[in-house]
Amino acid sequence: MSDKEKFIVLTRSDGSKVAVQLETILFFTKAHHGCVLNFGASTQVNIKESFEELLQLTGSDVPTE
């Protein structure tokens, strides 16, 4: 797998694009504007994609409990 395949391109809340390496996301949460991605060292990125869209992009499932 090439390094490019490990990244996804998302839209920040200000309309700019950001490439994110999936392995570096610690967790993400819902927000009124879309989602907040949380990385190490208290770094956050606000994105416009919905929580459900991000779950699909990351291959995650919504917990049932």
Short mmCIF file of N, CA and C in Angstrom, two decimals:
data_model
loop_
_atom_site.label_atom_id
_atom_site.label_comp_id
_atom_site.label_asym_id
_atom_site.label_seq_id
_atom_site.Cartn_x
_atom_site.Cartn_y
_atom_site.Cartn_z
N MET A 1 0.85 -1.18 0.00
CA MET A 1 0.00 0.00 0.00
C MET A 1 0.90 1.24 0.00
N SER A 2 0.62 2.18 -0.87
CA SER A 2 1.41 3.40 -0.88
C SER A 2 0.96 4.32 0.26
N ASP A 3 1.82 5.26 0.61
CA ASP A 3 1.50 6.20 1.68
C ASP A 3 0.27 7.04 1.37
N LYS A 4 0.02 7.34 0.08
CA LYS A 4 -1.13 8.16 -0.30
C LYS A 4 -2.44 7.48 0.06
N GLU A 5 -2.47 6.16 0.07
CA GLU A 5 -3.71 5.44 0.36
C GLU A 5 -4.09 5.50 1.83
N LYS A 6 -3.20 5.94 2.69
CA LYS A 6 -3.47 6.02 4.11
C LYS A 6 -4.13 7.33 4.51
N PHE A 7 -4.32 8.24 3.55
CA PHE A 7 -4.88 9.56 3.82
C PHE A 7 -6.27 9.70 3.24
N ILE A 8 -7.09 10.52 3.91
CA ILE A 8 -8.38 10.93 3.35
C ILE A 8 -8.39 12.45 3.33
N VAL A 9 -9.10 13.03 2.37
CA VAL A 9 -9.20 14.48 2.27
C VAL A 9 -10.57 14.89 2.80
N LEU A 10 -10.57 15.81 3.76
CA LEU A 10 -11.80 16.28 4.40
C LEU A 10 -11.90 17.79 4.24
N THR A 11 -13.10 18.32 4.47
CA THR A 11 -13.33 19.76 4.38
C THR A 11 -13.41 20.35 5.78
N ARG A 12 -12.52 21.29 6.05
CA ARG A 12 -12.52 21.97 7.35
C ARG A 12 -13.72 22.90 7.45
N SER A 13 -14.05 23.31 8.66
CA SER A 13 -15.21 24.17 8.86
C SER A 13 -15.06 25.53 8.18
N ASP A 14 -13.83 25.95 7.86
CA ASP A 14 -13.63 27.22 7.15
C ASP A 14 -13.66 27.05 5.63
N GLY A 15 -13.91 25.82 5.15
CA GLY A 15 -14.02 25.55 3.73
C GLY A 15 -12.74 25.04 3.08
N SER A 16 -11.61 25.12 3.77
CA SER A 16 -10.36 24.62 3.21
C SER A 16 -10.32 23.10 3.32
N LYS A 17 -9.42 22.49 2.59
CA LYS A 17 -9.27 21.03 2.59
C LYS A 17 -8.11 20.64 3.48
N VAL A 18 -8.21 19.48 4.07
CA VAL A 18 -7.13 18.94 4.90
C VAL A 18 -6.99 17.45 4.61
N ALA A 19 -5.75 17.00 4.44
CA ALA A 19 -5.48 15.58 4.27
C ALA A 19 -5.15 15.01 5.64
N VAL A 20 -5.83 13.93 5.99
CA VAL A 20 -5.68 13.35 7.32
C VAL A 20 -5.24 11.89 7.19
N GLN A 21 -4.21 11.53 7.93
CA GLN A 21 -3.79 10.14 7.98
C GLN A 21 -4.65 9.45 9.03
N LEU A 22 -5.44 8.46 8.61
CA LEU A 22 -6.40 7.81 9.51
C LEU A 22 -5.76 7.27 10.77
N GLU A 23 -4.55 6.75 10.67
CA GLU A 23 -3.87 6.16 11.83
C GLU A 23 -3.60 7.17 12.94
N THR A 24 -3.59 8.47 12.61
CA THR A 24 -3.24 9.48 13.61
C THR A 24 -4.44 10.02 14.38
N ILE A 25 -5.66 9.66 13.96
CA ILE A 25 -6.86 10.13 14.67
C ILE A 25 -7.04 9.29 15.93
N LEU A 26 -7.05 9.97 17.09
CA LEU A 26 -7.29 9.25 18.35
C LEU A 26 -8.77 8.94 18.50
N PHE A 27 -9.61 9.97 18.27
CA PHE A 27 -11.06 9.78 18.31
C PHE A 27 -11.71 10.98 17.63
N PHE A 28 -12.99 10.84 17.28
CA PHE A 28 -13.74 11.96 16.72
C PHE A 28 -15.11 12.01 17.37
N THR A 29 -15.65 13.24 17.43
CA THR A 29 -16.93 13.46 18.09
C THR A 29 -17.85 14.27 17.18
N LYS A 30 -19.15 14.17 17.47
CA LYS A 30 -20.14 14.98 16.75
C LYS A 30 -20.03 16.43 17.21
N ALA A 31 -20.34 17.33 16.29
CA ALA A 31 -20.39 18.76 16.62
C ALA A 31 -21.49 19.39 15.77
N HIS A 32 -21.90 20.61 16.12
CA HIS A 32 -22.99 21.26 15.39
C HIS A 32 -22.63 21.53 13.94
N HIS A 33 -21.36 21.65 13.61
CA HIS A 33 -20.90 21.94 12.25
C HIS A 33 -20.49 20.68 11.49
N GLY A 34 -20.44 19.54 12.14
CA GLY A 34 -20.01 18.28 11.54
C GLY A 34 -19.35 17.40 12.58
N CYS A 35 -18.00 17.36 12.56
CA CYS A 35 -17.24 16.56 13.53
C CYS A 35 -16.00 17.29 13.97
N VAL A 36 -15.47 16.84 15.09
CA VAL A 36 -14.18 17.31 15.59
C VAL A 36 -13.26 16.10 15.63
N LEU A 37 -12.13 16.18 14.91
CA LEU A 37 -11.11 15.14 14.96
C LEU A 37 -10.13 15.48 16.05
N ASN A 38 -9.77 14.51 16.86
CA ASN A 38 -8.83 14.72 17.95
C ASN A 38 -7.57 13.89 17.71
N PHE A 39 -6.44 14.57 17.80
CA PHE A 39 -5.13 13.95 17.59
C PHE A 39 -4.32 14.08 18.87
N GLY A 40 -3.10 13.59 18.87
CA GLY A 40 -2.23 13.72 20.03
C GLY A 40 -1.89 15.18 20.31
N ALA A 41 -1.34 15.43 21.49
CA ALA A 41 -0.91 16.77 21.93
C ALA A 41 -2.05 17.79 21.91
N SER A 42 -3.25 17.35 22.21
CA SER A 42 -4.44 18.21 22.30
C SER A 42 -4.75 18.96 21.01
N THR A 43 -4.42 18.38 19.87
CA THR A 43 -4.69 18.99 18.57
C THR A 43 -6.06 18.56 18.08
N GLN A 44 -6.86 19.53 17.62
CA GLN A 44 -8.19 19.25 17.10
C GLN A 44 -8.37 19.91 15.74
N VAL A 45 -9.18 19.28 14.88
CA VAL A 45 -9.54 19.84 13.59
C VAL A 45 -11.05 19.72 13.44
N ASN A 46 -11.71 20.84 13.17
CA ASN A 46 -13.15 20.86 12.92
C ASN A 46 -13.39 20.60 11.44
N ILE A 47 -14.26 19.65 11.14
CA ILE A 47 -14.56 19.32 9.75
C ILE A 47 -16.06 19.38 9.51
N LYS A 48 -16.44 19.54 8.23
CA LYS A 48 -17.85 19.66 7.85
C LYS A 48 -18.54 18.31 7.64
N GLU A 49 -17.77 17.25 7.40
CA GLU A 49 -18.38 15.94 7.17
C GLU A 49 -19.17 15.51 8.41
N SER A 50 -20.27 14.82 8.18
CA SER A 50 -21.10 14.37 9.29
C SER A 50 -20.44 13.20 10.01
N PHE A 51 -20.91 12.92 11.19
CA PHE A 51 -20.40 11.81 11.98
C PHE A 51 -20.58 10.49 11.22
N GLU A 52 -21.73 10.33 10.60
CA GLU A 52 -22.03 9.11 9.85
C GLU A 52 -21.11 8.96 8.63
N GLU A 53 -20.84 10.07 7.94
CA GLU A 53 -19.91 10.04 6.80
C GLU A 53 -18.51 9.63 7.25
N LEU A 54 -18.08 10.17 8.38
CA LEU A 54 -16.76 9.86 8.89
C LEU A 54 -16.67 8.40 9.33
N LEU A 55 -17.73 7.88 9.89
CA LEU A 55 -17.74 6.46 10.25
C LEU A 55 -17.55 5.60 9.01
N GLN A 56 -18.22 5.95 7.92
CA GLN A 56 -18.07 5.18 6.68
C GLN A 56 -16.66 5.30 6.13
N LEU A 57 -16.09 6.50 6.15
CA LEU A 57 -14.74 6.72 5.62
C LEU A 57 -13.68 5.95 6.41
N THR A 58 -13.90 5.83 7.71
CA THR A 58 -12.91 5.15 8.56
C THR A 58 -13.19 3.66 8.70
N GLY A 59 -14.35 3.22 8.20
CA GLY A 59 -14.69 1.81 8.32
C GLY A 59 -15.14 1.40 9.70
N SER A 60 -15.61 2.38 10.47
CA SER A 60 -16.05 2.12 11.84
C SER A 60 -17.55 1.84 11.87
N ASP A 61 -17.98 1.29 12.97
CA ASP A 61 -19.40 1.02 13.20
C ASP A 61 -19.87 1.79 14.43
N VAL A 62 -21.14 2.16 14.43
CA VAL A 62 -21.73 2.80 15.59
C VAL A 62 -21.95 1.75 16.67
N PRO A 63 -21.50 2.02 17.89
CA PRO A 63 -21.74 1.05 18.98
C PRO A 63 -23.23 0.87 19.21
N THR A 64 -23.66 -0.35 19.49
CA THR A 64 -25.07 -0.63 19.69
C THR A 64 -25.48 -0.54 21.16
N GLU A 65 -24.54 -0.45 22.05
CA GLU A 65 -24.88 -0.37 23.48
C GLU A 65 -24.48 0.94 24.05
#
